[in-house]
Coordinates of N, CA and C in Angstrom, one line a residue:
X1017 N -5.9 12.7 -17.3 CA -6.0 11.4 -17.9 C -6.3 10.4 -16.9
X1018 N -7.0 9.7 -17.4 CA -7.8 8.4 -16.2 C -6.6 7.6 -16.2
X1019 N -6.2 7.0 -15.2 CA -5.2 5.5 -14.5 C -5.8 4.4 -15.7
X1020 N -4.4 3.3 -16.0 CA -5.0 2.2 -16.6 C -4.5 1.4 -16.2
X1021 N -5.3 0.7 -16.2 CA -5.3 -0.7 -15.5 C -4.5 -1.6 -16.7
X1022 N -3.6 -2.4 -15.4 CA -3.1 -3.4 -16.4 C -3.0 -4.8 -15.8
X1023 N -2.9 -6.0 -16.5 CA -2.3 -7.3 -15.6 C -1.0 -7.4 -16.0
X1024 N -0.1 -7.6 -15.0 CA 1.5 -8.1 -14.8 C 1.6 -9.4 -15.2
X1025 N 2.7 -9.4 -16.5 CA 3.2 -10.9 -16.9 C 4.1 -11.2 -15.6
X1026 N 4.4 -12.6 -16.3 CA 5.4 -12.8 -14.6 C 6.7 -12.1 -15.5
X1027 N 7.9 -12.4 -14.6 CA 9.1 -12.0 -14.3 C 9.8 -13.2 -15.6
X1028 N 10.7 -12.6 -16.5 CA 11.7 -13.3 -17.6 C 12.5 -14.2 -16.7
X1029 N 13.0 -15.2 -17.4 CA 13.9 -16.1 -16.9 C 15.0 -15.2 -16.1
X1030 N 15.5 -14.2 -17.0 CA 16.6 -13.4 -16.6 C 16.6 -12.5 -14.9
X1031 N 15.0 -12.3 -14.7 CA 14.6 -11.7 -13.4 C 13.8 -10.2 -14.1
X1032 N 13.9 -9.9 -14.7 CA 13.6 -8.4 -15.5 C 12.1 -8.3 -14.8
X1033 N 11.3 -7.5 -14.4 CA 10.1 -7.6 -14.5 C 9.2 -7.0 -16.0
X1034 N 9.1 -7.2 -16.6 CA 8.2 -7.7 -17.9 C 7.1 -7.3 -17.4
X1035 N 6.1 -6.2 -18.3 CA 4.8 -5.5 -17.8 C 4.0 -5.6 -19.4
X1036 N 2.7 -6.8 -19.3 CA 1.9 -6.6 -20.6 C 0.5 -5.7 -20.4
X1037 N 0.3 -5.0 -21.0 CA -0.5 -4.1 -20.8 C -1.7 -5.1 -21.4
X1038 N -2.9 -4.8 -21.1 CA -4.4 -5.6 -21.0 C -5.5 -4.9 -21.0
X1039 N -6.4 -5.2 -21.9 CA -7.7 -4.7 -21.2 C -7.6 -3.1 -20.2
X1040 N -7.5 -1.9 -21.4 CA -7.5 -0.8 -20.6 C -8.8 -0.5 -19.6
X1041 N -9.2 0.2 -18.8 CA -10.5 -0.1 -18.0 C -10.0 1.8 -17.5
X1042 N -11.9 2.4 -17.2 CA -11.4 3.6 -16.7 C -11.9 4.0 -15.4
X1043 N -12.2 2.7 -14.6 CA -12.4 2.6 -13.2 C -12.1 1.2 -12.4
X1044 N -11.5 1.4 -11.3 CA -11.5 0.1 -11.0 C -12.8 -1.0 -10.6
X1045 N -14.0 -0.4 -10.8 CA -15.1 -1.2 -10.1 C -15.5 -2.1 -11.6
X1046 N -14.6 -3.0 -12.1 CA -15.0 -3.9 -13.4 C -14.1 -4.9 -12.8
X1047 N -14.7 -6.1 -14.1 CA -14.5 -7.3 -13.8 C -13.0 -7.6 -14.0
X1048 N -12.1 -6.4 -14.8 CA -10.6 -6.4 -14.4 C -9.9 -6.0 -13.4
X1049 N -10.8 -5.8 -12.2 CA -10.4 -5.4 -11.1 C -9.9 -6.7 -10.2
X1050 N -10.6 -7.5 -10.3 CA -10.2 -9.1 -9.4 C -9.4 -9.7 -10.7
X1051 N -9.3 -9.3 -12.3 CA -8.2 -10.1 -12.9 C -6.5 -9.7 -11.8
X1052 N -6.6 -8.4 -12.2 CA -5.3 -7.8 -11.5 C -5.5 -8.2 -10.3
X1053 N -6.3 -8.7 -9.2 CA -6.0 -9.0 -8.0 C -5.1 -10.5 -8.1
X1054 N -6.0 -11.4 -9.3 CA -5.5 -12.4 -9.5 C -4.1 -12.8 -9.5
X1055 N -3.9 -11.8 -10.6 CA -2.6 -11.5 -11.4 C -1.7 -11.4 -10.6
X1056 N -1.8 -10.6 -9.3 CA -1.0 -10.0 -8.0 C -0.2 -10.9 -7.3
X1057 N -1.4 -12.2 -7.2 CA -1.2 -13.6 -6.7 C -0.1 -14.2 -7.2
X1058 N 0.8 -14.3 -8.0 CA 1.5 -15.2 -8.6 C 2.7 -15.0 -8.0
X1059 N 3.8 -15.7 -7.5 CA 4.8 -15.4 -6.8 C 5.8 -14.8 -7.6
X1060 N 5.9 -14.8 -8.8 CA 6.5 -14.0 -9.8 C 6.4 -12.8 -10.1
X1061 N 5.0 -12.4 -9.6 CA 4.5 -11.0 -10.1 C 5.6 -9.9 -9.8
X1062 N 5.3 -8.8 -10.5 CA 5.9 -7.5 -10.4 C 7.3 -7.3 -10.8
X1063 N 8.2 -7.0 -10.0 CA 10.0 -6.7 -10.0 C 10.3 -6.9 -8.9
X1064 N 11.5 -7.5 -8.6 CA 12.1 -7.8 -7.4 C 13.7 -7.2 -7.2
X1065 N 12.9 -6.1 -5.8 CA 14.2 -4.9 -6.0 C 15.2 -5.5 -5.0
X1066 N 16.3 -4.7 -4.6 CA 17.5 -5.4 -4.7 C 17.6 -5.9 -3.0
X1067 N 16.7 -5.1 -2.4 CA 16.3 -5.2 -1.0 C 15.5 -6.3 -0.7
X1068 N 14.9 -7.2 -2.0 CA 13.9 -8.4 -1.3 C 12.6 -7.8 -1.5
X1069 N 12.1 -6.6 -1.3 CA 11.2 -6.1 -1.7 C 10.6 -6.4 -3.4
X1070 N 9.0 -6.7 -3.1 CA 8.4 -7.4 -4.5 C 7.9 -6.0 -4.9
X1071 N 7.6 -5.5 -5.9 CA 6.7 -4.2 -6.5 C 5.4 -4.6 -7.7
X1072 N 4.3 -4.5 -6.9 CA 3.3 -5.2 -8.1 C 2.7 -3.6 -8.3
X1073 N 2.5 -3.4 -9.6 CA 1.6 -2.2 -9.9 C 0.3 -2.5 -10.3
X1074 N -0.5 -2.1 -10.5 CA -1.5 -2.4 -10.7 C -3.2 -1.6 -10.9
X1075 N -2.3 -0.3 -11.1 CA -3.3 1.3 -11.8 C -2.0 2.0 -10.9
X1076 N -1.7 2.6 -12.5 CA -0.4 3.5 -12.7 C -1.4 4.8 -12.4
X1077 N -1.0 5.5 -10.8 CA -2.0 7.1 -11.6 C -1.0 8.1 -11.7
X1078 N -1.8 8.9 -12.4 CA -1.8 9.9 -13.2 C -1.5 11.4 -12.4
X1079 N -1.5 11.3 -10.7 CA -1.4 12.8 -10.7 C 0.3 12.3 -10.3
X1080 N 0.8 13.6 -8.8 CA 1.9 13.9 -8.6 C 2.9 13.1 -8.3
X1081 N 3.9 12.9 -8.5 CA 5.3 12.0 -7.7 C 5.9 12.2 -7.0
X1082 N 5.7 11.8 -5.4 CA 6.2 12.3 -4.5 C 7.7 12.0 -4.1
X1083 N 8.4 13.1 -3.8 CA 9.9 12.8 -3.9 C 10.3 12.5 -1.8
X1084 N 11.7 11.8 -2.0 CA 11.9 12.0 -0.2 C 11.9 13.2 0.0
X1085 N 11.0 13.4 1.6 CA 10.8 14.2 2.3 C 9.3 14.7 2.1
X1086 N 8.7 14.4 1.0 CA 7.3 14.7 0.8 C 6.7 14.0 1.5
X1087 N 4.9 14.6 1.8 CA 4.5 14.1 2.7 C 3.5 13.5 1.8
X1088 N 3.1 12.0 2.3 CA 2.5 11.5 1.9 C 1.2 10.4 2.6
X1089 N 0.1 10.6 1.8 CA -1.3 9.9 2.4 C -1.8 8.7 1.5
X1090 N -1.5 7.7 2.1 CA -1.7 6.2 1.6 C -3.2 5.6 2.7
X1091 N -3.8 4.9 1.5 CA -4.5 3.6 2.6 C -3.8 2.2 1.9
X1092 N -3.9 2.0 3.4 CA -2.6 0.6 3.8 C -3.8 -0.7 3.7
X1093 N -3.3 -1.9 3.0 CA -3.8 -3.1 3.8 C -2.9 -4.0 4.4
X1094 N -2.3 -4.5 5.1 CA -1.4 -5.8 4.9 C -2.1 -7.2 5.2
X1095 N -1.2 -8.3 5.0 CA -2.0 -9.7 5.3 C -0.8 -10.2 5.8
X1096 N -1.3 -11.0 6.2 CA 0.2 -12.0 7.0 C 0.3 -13.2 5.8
X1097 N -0.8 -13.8 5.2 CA 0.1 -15.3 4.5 C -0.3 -15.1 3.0
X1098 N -1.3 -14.1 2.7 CA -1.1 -13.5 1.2 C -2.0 -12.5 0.9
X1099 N -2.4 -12.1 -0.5 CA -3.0 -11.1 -1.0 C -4.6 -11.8 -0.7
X1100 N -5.1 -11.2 0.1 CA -6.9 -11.1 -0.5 C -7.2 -12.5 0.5
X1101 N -6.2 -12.7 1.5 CA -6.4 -14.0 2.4 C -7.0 -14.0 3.5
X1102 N -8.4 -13.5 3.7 CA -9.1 -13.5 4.7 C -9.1 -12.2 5.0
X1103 N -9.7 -11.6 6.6 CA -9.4 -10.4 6.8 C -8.3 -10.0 7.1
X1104 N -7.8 -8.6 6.5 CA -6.6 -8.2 6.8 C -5.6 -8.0 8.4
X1105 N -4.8 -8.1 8.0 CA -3.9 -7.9 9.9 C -4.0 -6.7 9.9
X1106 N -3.9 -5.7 8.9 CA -3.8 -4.6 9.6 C -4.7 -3.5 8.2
X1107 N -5.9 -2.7 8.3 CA -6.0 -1.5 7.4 C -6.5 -0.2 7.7
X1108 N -6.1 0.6 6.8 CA -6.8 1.5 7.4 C -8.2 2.0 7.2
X1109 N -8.8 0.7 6.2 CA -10.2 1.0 6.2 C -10.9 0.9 6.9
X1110 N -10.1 0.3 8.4 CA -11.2 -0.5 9.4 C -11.6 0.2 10.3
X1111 N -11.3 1.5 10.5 CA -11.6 2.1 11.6 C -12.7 3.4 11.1
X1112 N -12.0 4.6 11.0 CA -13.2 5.7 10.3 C -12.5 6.1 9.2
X1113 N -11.6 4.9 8.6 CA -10.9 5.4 7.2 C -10.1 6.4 6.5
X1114 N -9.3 6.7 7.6 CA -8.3 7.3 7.1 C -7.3 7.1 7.0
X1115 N -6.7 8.2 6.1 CA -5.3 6.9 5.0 C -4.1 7.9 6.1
X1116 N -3.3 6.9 6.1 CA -2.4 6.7 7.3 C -1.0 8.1 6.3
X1117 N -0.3 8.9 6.9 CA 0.7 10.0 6.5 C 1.5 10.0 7.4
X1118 N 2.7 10.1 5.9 CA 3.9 10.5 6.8 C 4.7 11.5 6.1
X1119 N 6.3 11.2 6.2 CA 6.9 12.0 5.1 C 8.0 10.6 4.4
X1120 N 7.4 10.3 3.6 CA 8.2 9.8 2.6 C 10.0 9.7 2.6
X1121 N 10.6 8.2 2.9 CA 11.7 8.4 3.5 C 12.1 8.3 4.7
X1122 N 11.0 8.9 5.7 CA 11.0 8.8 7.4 C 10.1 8.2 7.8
X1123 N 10.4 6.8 8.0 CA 9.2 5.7 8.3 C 9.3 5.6 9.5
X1124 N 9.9 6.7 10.1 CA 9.8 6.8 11.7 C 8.6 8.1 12.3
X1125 N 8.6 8.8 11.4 CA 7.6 9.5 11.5 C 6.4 9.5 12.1
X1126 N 5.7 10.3 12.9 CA 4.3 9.8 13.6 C 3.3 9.9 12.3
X1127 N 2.6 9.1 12.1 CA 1.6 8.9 11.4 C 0.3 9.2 11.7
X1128 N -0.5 9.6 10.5 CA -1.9 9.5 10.9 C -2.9 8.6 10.7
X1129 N -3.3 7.9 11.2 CA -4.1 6.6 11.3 C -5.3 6.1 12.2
X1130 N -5.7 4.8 12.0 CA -6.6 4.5 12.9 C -6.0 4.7 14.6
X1131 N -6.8 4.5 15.3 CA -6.4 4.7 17.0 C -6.0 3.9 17.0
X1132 N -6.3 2.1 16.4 CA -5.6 1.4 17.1 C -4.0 1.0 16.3
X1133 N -3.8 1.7 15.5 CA -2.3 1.4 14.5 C -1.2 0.8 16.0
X1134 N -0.6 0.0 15.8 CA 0.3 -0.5 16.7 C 1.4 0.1 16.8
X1135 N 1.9 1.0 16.0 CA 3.0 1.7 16.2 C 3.1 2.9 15.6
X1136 N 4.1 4.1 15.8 CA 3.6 5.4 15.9 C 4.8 5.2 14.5
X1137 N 5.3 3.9 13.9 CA 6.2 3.8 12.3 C 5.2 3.6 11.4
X1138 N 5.8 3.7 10.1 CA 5.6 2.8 9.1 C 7.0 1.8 8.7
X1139 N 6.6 0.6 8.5 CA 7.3 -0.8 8.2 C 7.7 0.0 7.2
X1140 N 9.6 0.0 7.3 CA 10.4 0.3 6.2 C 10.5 -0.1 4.9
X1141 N 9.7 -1.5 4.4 CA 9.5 -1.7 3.4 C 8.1 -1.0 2.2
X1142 N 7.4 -0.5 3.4 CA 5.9 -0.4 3.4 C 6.4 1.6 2.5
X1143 N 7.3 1.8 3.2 CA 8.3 3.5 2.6 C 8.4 3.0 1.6
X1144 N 9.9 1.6 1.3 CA 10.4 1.9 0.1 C 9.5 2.0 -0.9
X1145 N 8.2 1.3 -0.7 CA 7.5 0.8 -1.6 C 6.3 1.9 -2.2
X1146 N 6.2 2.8 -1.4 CA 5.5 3.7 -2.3 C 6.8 4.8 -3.4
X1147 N 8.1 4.6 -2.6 CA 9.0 5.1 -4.2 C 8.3 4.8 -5.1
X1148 N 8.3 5.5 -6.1 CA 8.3 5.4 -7.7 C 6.7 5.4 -7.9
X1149 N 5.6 5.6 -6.7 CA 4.3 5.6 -7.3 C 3.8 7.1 -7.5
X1150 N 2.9 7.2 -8.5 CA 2.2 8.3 -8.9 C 1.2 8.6 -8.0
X1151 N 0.3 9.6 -7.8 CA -1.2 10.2 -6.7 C -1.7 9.2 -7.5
X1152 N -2.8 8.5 -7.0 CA -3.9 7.9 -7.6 C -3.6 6.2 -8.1
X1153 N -2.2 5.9 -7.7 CA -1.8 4.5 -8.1 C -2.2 3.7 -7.6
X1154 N -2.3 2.2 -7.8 CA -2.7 1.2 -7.0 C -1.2 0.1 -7.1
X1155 N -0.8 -0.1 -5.8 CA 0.2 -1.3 -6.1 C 0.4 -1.8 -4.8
X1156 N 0.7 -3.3 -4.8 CA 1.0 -4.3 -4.1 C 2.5 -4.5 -4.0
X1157 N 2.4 -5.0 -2.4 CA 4.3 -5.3 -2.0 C 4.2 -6.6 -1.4
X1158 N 5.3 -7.8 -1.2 CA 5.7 -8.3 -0.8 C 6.7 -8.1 0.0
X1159 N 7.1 -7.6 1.4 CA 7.7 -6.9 2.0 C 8.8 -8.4 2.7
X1160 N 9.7 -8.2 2.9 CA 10.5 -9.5 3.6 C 9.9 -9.5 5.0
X1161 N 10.6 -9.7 5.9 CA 10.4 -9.7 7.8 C 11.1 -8.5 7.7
X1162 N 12.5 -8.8 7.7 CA 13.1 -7.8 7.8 C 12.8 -6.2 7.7
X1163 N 12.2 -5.8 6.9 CA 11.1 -5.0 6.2 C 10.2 -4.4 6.7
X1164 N 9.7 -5.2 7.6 CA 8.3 -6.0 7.4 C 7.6 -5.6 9.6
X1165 N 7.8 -6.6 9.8 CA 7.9 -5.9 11.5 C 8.4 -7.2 12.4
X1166 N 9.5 -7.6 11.6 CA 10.7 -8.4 12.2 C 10.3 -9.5 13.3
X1167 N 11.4 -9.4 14.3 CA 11.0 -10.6 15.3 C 10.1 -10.3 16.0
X1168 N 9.5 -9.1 16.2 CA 8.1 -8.8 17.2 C 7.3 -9.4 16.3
X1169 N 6.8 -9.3 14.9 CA 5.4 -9.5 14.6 C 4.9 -8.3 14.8
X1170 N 3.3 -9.0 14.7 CA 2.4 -7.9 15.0 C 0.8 -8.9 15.7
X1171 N 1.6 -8.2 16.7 CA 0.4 -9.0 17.9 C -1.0 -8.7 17.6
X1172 N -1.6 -9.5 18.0 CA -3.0 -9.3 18.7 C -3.3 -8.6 19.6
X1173 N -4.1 -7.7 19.9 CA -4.2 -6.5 21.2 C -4.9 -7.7 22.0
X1174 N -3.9 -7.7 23.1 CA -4.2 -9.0 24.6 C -4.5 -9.9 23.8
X1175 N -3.8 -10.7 22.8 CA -3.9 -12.0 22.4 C -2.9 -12.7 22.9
X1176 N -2.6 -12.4 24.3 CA -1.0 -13.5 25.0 C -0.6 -14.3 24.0
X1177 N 0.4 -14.3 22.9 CA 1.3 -14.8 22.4 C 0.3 -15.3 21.3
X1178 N -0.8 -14.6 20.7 CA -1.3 -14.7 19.3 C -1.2 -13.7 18.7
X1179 N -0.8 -13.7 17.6 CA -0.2 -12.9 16.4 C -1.1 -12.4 14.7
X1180 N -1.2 -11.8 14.6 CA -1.9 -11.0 13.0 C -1.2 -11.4 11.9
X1181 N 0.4 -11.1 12.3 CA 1.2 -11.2 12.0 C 2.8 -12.1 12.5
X1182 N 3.1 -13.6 12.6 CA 3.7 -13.5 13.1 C 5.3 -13.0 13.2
X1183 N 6.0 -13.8 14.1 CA 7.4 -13.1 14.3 C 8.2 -13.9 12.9
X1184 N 9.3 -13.0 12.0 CA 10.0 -13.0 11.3 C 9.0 -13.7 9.7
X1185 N 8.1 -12.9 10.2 CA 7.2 -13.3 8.5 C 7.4 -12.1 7.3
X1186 N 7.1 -12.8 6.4 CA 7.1 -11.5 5.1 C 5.5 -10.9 5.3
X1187 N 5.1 -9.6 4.7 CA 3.8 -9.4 4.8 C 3.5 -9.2 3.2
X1188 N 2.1 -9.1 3.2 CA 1.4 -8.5 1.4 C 0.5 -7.9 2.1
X1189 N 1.0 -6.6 0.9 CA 0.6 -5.2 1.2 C -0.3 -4.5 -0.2
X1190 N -1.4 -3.9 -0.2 CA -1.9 -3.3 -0.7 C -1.9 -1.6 -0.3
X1191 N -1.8 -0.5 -1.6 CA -1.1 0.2 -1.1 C -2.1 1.3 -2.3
X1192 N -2.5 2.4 -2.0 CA -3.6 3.4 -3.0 C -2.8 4.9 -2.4
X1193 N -2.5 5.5 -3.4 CA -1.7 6.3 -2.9 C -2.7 7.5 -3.2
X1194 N -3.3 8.1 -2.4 CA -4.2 8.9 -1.9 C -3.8 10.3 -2.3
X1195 N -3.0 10.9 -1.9 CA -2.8 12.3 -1.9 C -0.6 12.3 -1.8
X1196 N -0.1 12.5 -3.2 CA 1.3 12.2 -2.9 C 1.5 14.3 -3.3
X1197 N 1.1 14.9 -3.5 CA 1.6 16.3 -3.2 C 0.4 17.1 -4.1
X1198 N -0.8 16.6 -4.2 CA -2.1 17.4 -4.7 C -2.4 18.0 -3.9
X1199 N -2.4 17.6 -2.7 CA -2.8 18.6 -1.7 C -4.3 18.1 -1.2
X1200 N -5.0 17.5 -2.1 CA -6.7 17.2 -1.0 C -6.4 16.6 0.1
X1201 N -5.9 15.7 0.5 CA -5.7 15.2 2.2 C -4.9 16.7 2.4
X1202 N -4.3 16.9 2.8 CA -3.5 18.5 3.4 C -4.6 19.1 3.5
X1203 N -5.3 19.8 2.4 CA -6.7 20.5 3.2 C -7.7 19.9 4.0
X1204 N -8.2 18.8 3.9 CA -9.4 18.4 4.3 C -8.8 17.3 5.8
X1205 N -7.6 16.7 5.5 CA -7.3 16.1 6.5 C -6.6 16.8 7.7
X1206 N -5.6 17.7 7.0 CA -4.6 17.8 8.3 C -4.4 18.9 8.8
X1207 N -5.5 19.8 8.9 CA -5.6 21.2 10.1 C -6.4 20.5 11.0
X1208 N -7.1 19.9 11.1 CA -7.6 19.4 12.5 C -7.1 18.0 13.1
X1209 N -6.7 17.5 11.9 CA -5.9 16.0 12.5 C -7.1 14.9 12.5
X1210 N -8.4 14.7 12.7 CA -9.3 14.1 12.4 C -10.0 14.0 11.2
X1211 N -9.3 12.8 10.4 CA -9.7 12.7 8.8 C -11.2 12.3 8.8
X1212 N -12.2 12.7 7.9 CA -13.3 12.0 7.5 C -13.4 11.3 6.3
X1213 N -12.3 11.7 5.0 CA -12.2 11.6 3.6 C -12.0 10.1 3.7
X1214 N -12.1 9.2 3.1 CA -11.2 7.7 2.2 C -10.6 8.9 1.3
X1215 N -11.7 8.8 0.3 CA -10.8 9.1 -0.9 C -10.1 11.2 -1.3
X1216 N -9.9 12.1 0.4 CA -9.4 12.7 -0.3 C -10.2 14.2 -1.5
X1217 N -11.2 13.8 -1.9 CA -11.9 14.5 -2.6 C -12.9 15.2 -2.5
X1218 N -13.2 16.3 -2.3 CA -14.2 17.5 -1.8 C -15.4 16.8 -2.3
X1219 N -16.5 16.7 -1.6 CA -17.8 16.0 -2.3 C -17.9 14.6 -1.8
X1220 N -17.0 14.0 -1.7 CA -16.6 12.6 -1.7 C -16.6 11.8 -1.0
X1221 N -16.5 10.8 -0.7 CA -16.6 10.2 0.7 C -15.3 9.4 0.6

């Protein structure tokens, strides 16, 4: 079954996150693709879990649910001051595109990523927040600092005291959850450790 796309109402007085389904679509490359980016935008969007962490969904997919300890292959974007605000601080599209793994749960874990990823973690909010997504999902986080990469920031490589990210900011995160236990990254990515896939799929690029 194809992923559907939906736009997020905002959030009830009460805090509930409230989800109106829209305009079903059976790809993301349509003109509901920047509504939902829109939609992302609103400081209300999504649910706000108990950690401060925001959860915007935004193509529910359809394949496996990865539980803790599974290993999992996401492509990451983050921004430092919001969704879709210039070039990103940090993705993994930018290098030779491959979606960054760990194991789900251990955001200490070495990951696989571009060469220049700044740290051998993933941001603990950047974990909680693939909880509860399906293989093939699309969803957005608003991560605290805390969360997030705290009082360091996230420097500029030799930017003496300029920042991507700076110190004690929240980040917005874009998050495609690639391979959560289907197994196409596991074959094609990770017996040699040098990904070519984005997306994961034999044929595909």
């Amino acid at each position: 079954m194809l992923a559907t796309l939906f736009v997020l109402s905002a959030l009830t007085a009460a805090g509930a996150g409230a989800l109106t389904l829209l305009a079903p679509s059976a790809a993301l490359a349509t003109p509901s693709n920047e509504e939902l980016r829109a939609a992302s935008r609103s400081p209300e969007a999504g649910v706000l879990r108990p950690s401060g962490l925001r959860v915007i969904d935004l193509v529910e997919g359809d394949g496996p649910l990865p539980a803790l300890g599974d290993r999992v292959y996401v492509h990451i974007k983050v921004w430092g001051s919001s969704f879709d605000a210039g070039e990103p601080a940090y993705a993994t599209w930018a290098a030779d595109g491959r979606p960054s793994m760990w194991f789900l749960g251990e955001p200490s874990a070495v990951v696989v990523g571009p060469p220049y990823i700044p740290t051998t973690t993933v941001p603990a909010g950047i974990d909680e927040g693939v909880l509860g997504m399906r293989e093939g999902g699309w969803r957005r986080l608003v991560v605290p600092a805390s969360a997030a990469y705290g009082a360091e920031g996230l420097p500029r490589p030799g930017g003496r005291g300029l920042f991507k990210v700076p110190p004690n900011s929240p980040i917005f995160v874009d998050l495609r959850l690639v391979d959560g236990g289907g197994g196409g990254c596991d074959r094609l990515l990770r017996l040699q450790g040098l990904p070519k896939s984005i997306s994961c799929i034999p044929g595909k690029i």
